[in-house]
Amino acid sequence: MRVLISQQDLERRVAELAREVDRDYAGSDRLVCVGVLKGSVFFMVDLLKRLTVPLAIDFFQTASYGANTSPGEVRIKKDIDLSIRGKDVLLIEDIVDTGWTLRTILDLLRFRGARSVKLCALLDKAAAREMEVRIDYCGFKIDKLFVVGYGLDFDERYRNLPYIAVLDEGPADVPSPS
Ligand code: IMP
Ligand code: MG
């Protein structure tokens, strides 16, 4: 396992994204931030703690067939609780890989009558894309690698690492935070 994005780089970039989001939604009194469980949680908390605009939070949980595969059929395991009709929705995701998960959720949010829908994703694995997805706020573009940490898992492990690491041959030594 090797560190791809350090804790300091994550903090710096999340702060930059927060400033952009805060500025863009400054006039909105109806922002709803929707996270996709479970991977987006660390990113979402760090981002939202830095916002000053009034906002509500909610969560989706999705599943695709197979532990870490994305064959295109996305199921909603947990729907949001709030009505988003007429709201400004900011969808928050850990990583856009094939794009199937986000495509499905973005279409659903628009169908339900949100006033605006934007996407904030920490990581963009563009080389893996199968469905076109517009990322309004993107943290980092990464190569087609399997990454863990800062919310991202391999078989539910490594989510709590404070950095993003590349998992090469499977569970080896976990580097200590730098
Ligand atoms: P998509 O539908 O293919 O874009 O898949 C998105 C979901 O797959 C993400 O929300 C992650 O949960 C998972 N995923 C995709 N790539 C990775 C990775 O490199 N590490 C961990 N999870 C990943
Ligand atoms: Mg996810």
PDB file of C-alpha atoms and ligand atoms in Angstrom:
ATOM      1  CA  MET A   1       0.000   0.000   0.000  1.00  0.00           C
ATOM      2  CA  ARG A   2       1.303   3.467  -0.831  1.00  0.00           C
ATOM      3  CA  VAL A   3      -0.007   6.933  -0.021  1.00  0.00           C
ATOM      4  CA  LEU A   4      -1.471   8.653  -3.068  1.00  0.00           C
ATOM      5  CA  ILE A   5      -2.946  11.780  -1.450  1.00  0.00           C
ATOM      6  CA  SER A   6      -1.620  12.860   1.937  1.00  0.00           C
ATOM      7  CA  GLN A   7      -3.696  14.096   4.847  1.00  0.00           C
ATOM      8  CA  GLN A   8      -2.330  17.634   4.348  1.00  0.00           C
ATOM      9  CA  ASP A   9      -3.220  17.643   0.656  1.00  0.00           C
ATOM     10  CA  LEU A  10      -6.734  16.424   1.457  1.00  0.00           C
ATOM     11  CA  GLU A  11      -7.231  19.137   4.071  1.00  0.00           C
ATOM     12  CA  ARG A  12      -5.947  21.853   1.770  1.00  0.00           C
ATOM     13  CA  ARG A  13      -8.104  20.779  -1.181  1.00  0.00           C
ATOM     14  CA  VAL A  14     -11.236  20.277   0.912  1.00  0.00           C
ATOM     15  CA  ALA A  15     -10.799  23.816   2.268  1.00  0.00           C
ATOM     16  CA  GLU A  16     -10.530  25.144  -1.296  1.00  0.00           C
ATOM     17  CA  LEU A  17     -13.652  23.282  -2.386  1.00  0.00           C
ATOM     18  CA  ALA A  18     -15.522  24.565   0.665  1.00  0.00           C
ATOM     19  CA  ARG A  19     -14.669  28.156  -0.234  1.00  0.00           C
ATOM     20  CA  GLU A  20     -15.992  27.622  -3.775  1.00  0.00           C
ATOM     21  CA  VAL A  21     -19.202  25.960  -2.574  1.00  0.00           C
ATOM     22  CA  ASP A  22     -19.770  28.608   0.083  1.00  0.00           C
ATOM     23  CA  ARG A  23     -19.366  31.367  -2.483  1.00  0.00           C
ATOM     24  CA  ASP A  24     -21.609  29.712  -5.108  1.00  0.00           C
ATOM     25  CA  TYR A  25     -24.466  29.057  -2.673  1.00  0.00           C
ATOM     26  CA  ALA A  26     -24.153  32.335  -0.784  1.00  0.00           C
ATOM     27  CA  GLY A  27     -27.566  33.505  -2.025  1.00  0.00           C
ATOM     28  CA  SER A  28     -29.372  30.215  -1.417  1.00  0.00           C
ATOM     29  CA  ASP A  29     -31.634  29.630   1.564  1.00  0.00           C
ATOM     30  CA  ARG A  30     -32.521  26.116   0.428  1.00  0.00           C
ATOM     31  CA  LEU A  31     -29.342  24.094   0.135  1.00  0.00           C
ATOM     32  CA  VAL A  32     -29.599  20.371   0.832  1.00  0.00           C
ATOM     33  CA  CYS A  33     -26.328  18.426   0.942  1.00  0.00           C
ATOM     34  CA  VAL A  34     -26.870  14.787   0.111  1.00  0.00           C
ATOM     35  CA  GLY A  35     -24.128  12.258   0.801  1.00  0.00           C
ATOM     36  CA  VAL A  36     -23.853   8.791  -0.643  1.00  0.00           C
ATOM     37  CA  LEU A  37     -23.173   6.305   2.150  1.00  0.00           C
ATOM     38  CA  LYS A  38     -20.805   5.112   3.291  1.00  0.00           C
ATOM     39  CA  GLY A  39     -17.770   6.303   1.363  1.00  0.00           C
ATOM     40  CA  SER A  40     -18.570  10.024   1.272  1.00  0.00           C
ATOM     41  CA  VAL A  41     -18.934  10.461   5.025  1.00  0.00           C
ATOM     42  CA  PHE A  42     -15.402  11.590   5.946  1.00  0.00           C
ATOM     43  CA  PHE A  43     -15.228  14.005   3.001  1.00  0.00           C
ATOM     44  CA  MET A  44     -18.728  15.320   3.630  1.00  0.00           C
ATOM     45  CA  VAL A  45     -18.127  16.079   7.306  1.00  0.00           C
ATOM     46  CA  ASP A  46     -14.840  17.880   6.625  1.00  0.00           C
ATOM     47  CA  LEU A  47     -16.384  19.877   3.768  1.00  0.00           C
ATOM     48  CA  LEU A  48     -19.597  20.852   5.523  1.00  0.00           C
ATOM     49  CA  LYS A  49     -17.855  21.939   8.733  1.00  0.00           C
ATOM     50  CA  ARG A  50     -16.225  24.660   6.654  1.00  0.00           C
ATOM     51  CA  LEU A  51     -19.456  26.007   5.108  1.00  0.00           C
ATOM     52  CA  THR A  52     -21.250  29.025   6.480  1.00  0.00           C
ATOM     53  CA  VAL A  53     -24.359  28.909   4.234  1.00  0.00           C
ATOM     54  CA  PRO A  54     -27.485  27.474   5.883  1.00  0.00           C
ATOM     55  CA  LEU A  55     -27.991  23.859   4.834  1.00  0.00           C
ATOM     56  CA  ALA A  56     -29.756  20.593   5.543  1.00  0.00           C
ATOM     57  CA  ILE A  57     -28.132  17.177   5.205  1.00  0.00           C
ATOM     58  CA  ASP A  58     -29.427  13.830   4.018  1.00  0.00           C
ATOM     59  CA  PHE A  59     -28.123  10.503   2.732  1.00  0.00           C
ATOM     60  CA  PHE A  60     -28.592   7.911   0.029  1.00  0.00           C
ATOM     61  CA  GLN A  61     -27.160   4.446   0.217  1.00  0.00           C
ATOM     62  CA  THR A  62     -26.733   2.511  -2.996  1.00  0.00           C
ATOM     63  CA  ALA A  63     -25.557  -0.927  -3.962  1.00  0.00           C
ATOM     64  CA  SER A  64     -24.435  -2.501  -7.183  1.00  0.00           C
ATOM     65  CA  TYR A  65     -24.022  -6.214  -7.723  1.00  0.00           C
ATOM     66  CA  GLY A  66     -20.824  -7.696  -6.322  1.00  0.00           C
ATOM     67  CA  ALA A  67     -18.653  -6.299  -3.562  1.00  0.00           C
ATOM     68  CA  ASN A  68     -16.584  -3.837  -5.585  1.00  0.00           C
ATOM     69  CA  THR A  69     -17.981  -4.094  -9.070  1.00  0.00           C
ATOM     70  CA  SER A  70     -20.233  -1.699 -10.930  1.00  0.00           C
ATOM     71  CA  PRO A  71     -22.085  -3.525 -13.665  1.00  0.00           C
ATOM     72  CA  GLY A  72     -24.547  -0.712 -14.265  1.00  0.00           C
ATOM     73  CA  GLU A  73     -27.565  -1.790 -12.278  1.00  0.00           C
ATOM     74  CA  VAL A  74     -27.669   0.487  -9.244  1.00  0.00           C
ATOM     75  CA  ARG A  75     -30.118  -0.195  -6.432  1.00  0.00           C
ATOM     76  CA  ILE A  76     -31.172   2.342  -3.796  1.00  0.00           C
ATOM     77  CA  LYS A  77     -30.753   0.710  -0.383  1.00  0.00           C
ATOM     78  CA  LYS A  78     -31.643   3.845   1.560  1.00  0.00           C
ATOM     79  CA  ASP A  79     -33.539   6.783   0.125  1.00  0.00           C
ATOM     80  CA  ILE A  80     -33.281  10.373   1.378  1.00  0.00           C
ATOM     81  CA  ASP A  81     -35.772  11.428   4.055  1.00  0.00           C
ATOM     82  CA  LEU A  82     -36.261  15.060   2.989  1.00  0.00           C
ATOM     83  CA  SER A  83     -38.334  16.446   0.161  1.00  0.00           C
ATOM     84  CA  ILE A  84     -36.021  18.105  -2.331  1.00  0.00           C
ATOM     85  CA  ARG A  85     -38.671  19.685  -4.538  1.00  0.00           C
ATOM     86  CA  GLY A  86     -37.597  23.275  -5.201  1.00  0.00           C
ATOM     87  CA  LYS A  87     -34.333  22.815  -3.274  1.00  0.00           C
ATOM     88  CA  ASP A  88     -30.719  23.365  -4.328  1.00  0.00           C
ATOM     89  CA  VAL A  89     -29.184  19.929  -3.997  1.00  0.00           C
ATOM     90  CA  LEU A  90     -25.452  19.355  -3.676  1.00  0.00           C
ATOM     91  CA  LEU A  91     -24.686  15.674  -4.063  1.00  0.00           C
ATOM     92  CA  ILE A  92     -21.498  14.629  -2.297  1.00  0.00           C
ATOM     93  CA  GLU A  93     -19.594  11.528  -3.407  1.00  0.00           C
ATOM     94  CA  ASP A  94     -16.249   9.970  -2.594  1.00  0.00           C
ATOM     95  CA  ILE A  95     -15.325   8.839  -6.091  1.00  0.00           C
ATOM     96  CA  VAL A  96     -16.766   8.773  -9.599  1.00  0.00           C
ATOM     97  CA  ASP A  97     -15.668   5.535 -11.226  1.00  0.00           C
ATOM     98  CA  THR A  98     -17.874   4.156 -14.026  1.00  0.00           C
ATOM     99  CA  GLY A  99     -20.391   6.902 -13.299  1.00  0.00           C
ATOM    100  CA  TRP A 100     -23.378   4.560 -13.033  1.00  0.00           C
ATOM    101  CA  THR A 101     -24.118   5.340  -9.382  1.00  0.00           C
ATOM    102  CA  LEU A 102     -24.059   9.102  -9.868  1.00  0.00           C
ATOM    103  CA  ARG A 103     -25.935   9.005 -13.158  1.00  0.00           C
ATOM    104  CA  THR A 104     -28.755   7.110 -11.433  1.00  0.00           C
ATOM    105  CA  ILE A 105     -28.923   9.394  -8.396  1.00  0.00           C
ATOM    106  CA  LEU A 106     -28.575  12.654 -10.326  1.00  0.00           C
ATOM    107  CA  ASP A 107     -31.429  11.639 -12.643  1.00  0.00           C
ATOM    108  CA  LEU A 108     -33.597  10.728  -9.656  1.00  0.00           C
ATOM    109  CA  LEU A 109     -32.965  14.063  -7.910  1.00  0.00           C
ATOM    110  CA  ARG A 110     -33.852  16.007 -11.039  1.00  0.00           C
ATOM    111  CA  PHE A 111     -36.945  13.882 -11.617  1.00  0.00           C
ATOM    112  CA  ARG A 112     -38.136  14.781  -8.113  1.00  0.00           C
ATOM    113  CA  GLY A 113     -38.099  18.473  -8.938  1.00  0.00           C
ATOM    114  CA  ALA A 114     -34.970  19.885  -7.320  1.00  0.00           C
ATOM    115  CA  ARG A 115     -34.413  23.521  -8.344  1.00  0.00           C
ATOM    116  CA  SER A 116     -30.759  22.764  -9.009  1.00  0.00           C
ATOM    117  CA  VAL A 117     -28.560  19.687  -8.717  1.00  0.00           C
ATOM    118  CA  LYS A 118     -24.766  19.828  -8.564  1.00  0.00           C
ATOM    119  CA  LEU A 119     -22.169  17.193  -7.877  1.00  0.00           C
ATOM    120  CA  CYS A 120     -19.168  17.472  -5.567  1.00  0.00           C
ATOM    121  CA  ALA A 121     -16.822  14.480  -5.798  1.00  0.00           C
ATOM    122  CA  LEU A 122     -13.527  14.086  -3.986  1.00  0.00           C
ATOM    123  CA  LEU A 123     -11.990  11.807  -6.617  1.00  0.00           C
ATOM    124  CA  ASP A 124     -12.493  11.503 -10.361  1.00  0.00           C
ATOM    125  CA  LYS A 125     -11.333   8.248 -11.967  1.00  0.00           C
ATOM    126  CA  ALA A 126     -12.074   9.529 -15.470  1.00  0.00           C
ATOM    127  CA  ALA A 127     -10.413   6.649 -17.339  1.00  0.00           C
ATOM    128  CA  ALA A 128     -13.004   4.254 -15.890  1.00  0.00           C
ATOM    129  CA  ARG A 129     -16.048   6.231 -17.027  1.00  0.00           C
ATOM    130  CA  GLU A 130     -18.894   4.447 -18.812  1.00  0.00           C
ATOM    131  CA  MET A 131     -21.651   7.015 -18.227  1.00  0.00           C
ATOM    132  CA  GLU A 132     -21.087  10.728 -18.719  1.00  0.00           C
ATOM    133  CA  VAL A 133     -21.307  12.609 -15.431  1.00  0.00           C
ATOM    134  CA  ARG A 134     -20.635  16.312 -14.957  1.00  0.00           C
ATOM    135  CA  ILE A 135     -18.588  16.968 -11.805  1.00  0.00           C
ATOM    136  CA  ASP A 136     -19.155  20.559 -10.656  1.00  0.00           C
ATOM    137  CA  TYR A 137     -16.649  20.429  -7.783  1.00  0.00           C
ATOM    138  CA  CYS A 138     -13.825  17.898  -8.122  1.00  0.00           C
ATOM    139  CA  GLY A 139     -11.140  17.312  -5.503  1.00  0.00           C
ATOM    140  CA  PHE A 140      -8.544  15.299  -7.405  1.00  0.00           C
ATOM    141  CA  LYS A 141      -8.302  13.477 -10.712  1.00  0.00           C
ATOM    142  CA  ILE A 142      -6.700  10.069 -10.250  1.00  0.00           C
ATOM    143  CA  ASP A 143      -5.573   7.242 -12.533  1.00  0.00           C
ATOM    144  CA  LYS A 144      -7.522   4.034 -12.874  1.00  0.00           C
ATOM    145  CA  LEU A 145      -6.307   2.612  -9.569  1.00  0.00           C
ATOM    146  CA  PHE A 146      -8.145   1.040  -6.664  1.00  0.00           C
ATOM    147  CA  VAL A 147      -7.857   3.404  -3.741  1.00  0.00           C
ATOM    148  CA  VAL A 148      -8.812   3.229  -0.068  1.00  0.00           C
ATOM    149  CA  GLY A 149      -8.927   5.551   2.915  1.00  0.00           C
ATOM    150  CA  TYR A 150     -10.750   8.759   3.908  1.00  0.00           C
ATOM    151  CA  GLY A 151     -14.049   6.879   3.612  1.00  0.00           C
ATOM    152  CA  LEU A 152     -13.173   4.540   0.767  1.00  0.00           C
ATOM    153  CA  ASP A 153     -13.017   0.860   1.556  1.00  0.00           C
ATOM    154  CA  PHE A 154     -11.879  -2.491   0.337  1.00  0.00           C
ATOM    155  CA  ASP A 155     -14.339  -5.020   1.743  1.00  0.00           C
ATOM    156  CA  GLU A 156     -15.277  -2.511   4.506  1.00  0.00           C
ATOM    157  CA  ARG A 157     -11.647  -2.055   5.586  1.00  0.00           C
ATOM    158  CA  TYR A 158      -9.406   1.031   5.564  1.00  0.00           C
ATOM    159  CA  ARG A 159     -12.197   3.648   5.620  1.00  0.00           C
ATOM    160  CA  ASN A 160     -10.679   5.390   8.643  1.00  0.00           C
ATOM    161  CA  LEU A 161      -7.252   6.055   7.116  1.00  0.00           C
ATOM    162  CA  PRO A 162      -6.726   9.839   7.146  1.00  0.00           C
ATOM    163  CA  TYR A 163      -5.135   9.733   3.656  1.00  0.00           C
ATOM    164  CA  ILE A 164      -5.895   8.119   0.281  1.00  0.00           C
ATOM    165  CA  ALA A 165      -3.784   5.071  -0.488  1.00  0.00           C
ATOM    166  CA  VAL A 166      -3.431   2.714  -3.417  1.00  0.00           C
ATOM    167  CA  LEU A 167      -4.154  -0.895  -2.669  1.00  0.00           C
ATOM    168  CA  ASP A 168      -1.817  -2.971  -4.799  1.00  0.00           C
ATOM    169  CA  GLU A 169      -1.626  -6.614  -3.899  1.00  0.00           C
ATOM    170  CA  GLY A 170      -4.183  -6.558  -1.138  1.00  0.00           C
ATOM    171  CA  PRO A 171      -3.908  -5.940   2.597  1.00  0.00           C
ATOM    172  CA  ALA A 172      -0.270  -5.332   3.487  1.00  0.00           C
ATOM    173  CA  ASP A 173       1.260  -2.859   5.891  1.00  0.00           C
ATOM    174  CA  VAL A 174      -0.800   0.222   6.578  1.00  0.00           C
ATOM    175  CA  PRO A 175       1.454   3.304   6.466  1.00  0.00           C
ATOM    176  CA  SER A 176       1.196   5.556   9.487  1.00  0.00           C
ATOM    177  CA  PRO A 177      -0.263   9.051   8.942  1.00  0.00           C
ATOM    178  CA  SER A 178       2.325  11.505   7.630  1.00  0.00           C
TER     179      SER A 178
HETATM  180  P1  IMP B   1     -19.475   3.931 -10.037  1.00  0.00           P
HETATM  181  O1  IMP B   1     -20.938   3.713 -10.040  1.00  0.00           O
HETATM  182  O2  IMP B   1     -18.732   2.911 -10.850  1.00  0.00           O
HETATM  183  O3  IMP B   1     -19.053   5.328 -10.389  1.00  0.00           O
HETATM  184  O4  IMP B   1     -18.983   3.547  -8.608  1.00  0.00           O
HETATM  185  C1  IMP B   1     -18.949   4.399  -7.596  1.00  0.00           C
HETATM  186  C2  IMP B   1     -18.749   3.649  -6.301  1.00  0.00           C
HETATM  187  O5  IMP B   1     -17.874   2.508  -6.423  1.00  0.00           O
HETATM  188  C3  IMP B   1     -18.077   4.590  -5.353  1.00  0.00           C
HETATM  189  O6  IMP B   1     -19.024   5.367  -4.687  1.00  0.00           O
HETATM  190  C4  IMP B   1     -17.310   3.653  -4.456  1.00  0.00           C
HETATM  191  O7  IMP B   1     -18.141   3.231  -3.413  1.00  0.00           O
HETATM  192  C5  IMP B   1     -16.954   2.473  -5.339  1.00  0.00           C
HETATM  193  N1  IMP B   1     -15.582   2.603  -5.853  1.00  0.00           N
HETATM  194  C6  IMP B   1     -15.211   2.903  -7.122  1.00  0.00           C
HETATM  195  N2  IMP B   1     -13.874   2.953  -7.239  1.00  0.00           N
HETATM  196  C7  IMP B   1     -13.378   2.703  -6.007  1.00  0.00           C
HETATM  197  C8  IMP B   1     -12.034   2.636  -5.461  1.00  0.00           C
HETATM  198  O8  IMP B   1     -11.010   2.826  -6.130  1.00  0.00           O
HETATM  199  N3  IMP B   1     -11.952   2.346  -4.134  1.00  0.00           N
HETATM  200  C9  IMP B   1     -13.023   2.126  -3.342  1.00  0.00           C
HETATM  201  N4  IMP B   1     -14.285   2.190  -3.800  1.00  0.00           N
HETATM  202  C10 IMP B   1     -14.467   2.471  -5.132  1.00  0.00           C
HETATM  203 MG    MG B   2     -19.618   5.370  -2.710  1.00  0.00          MG
END
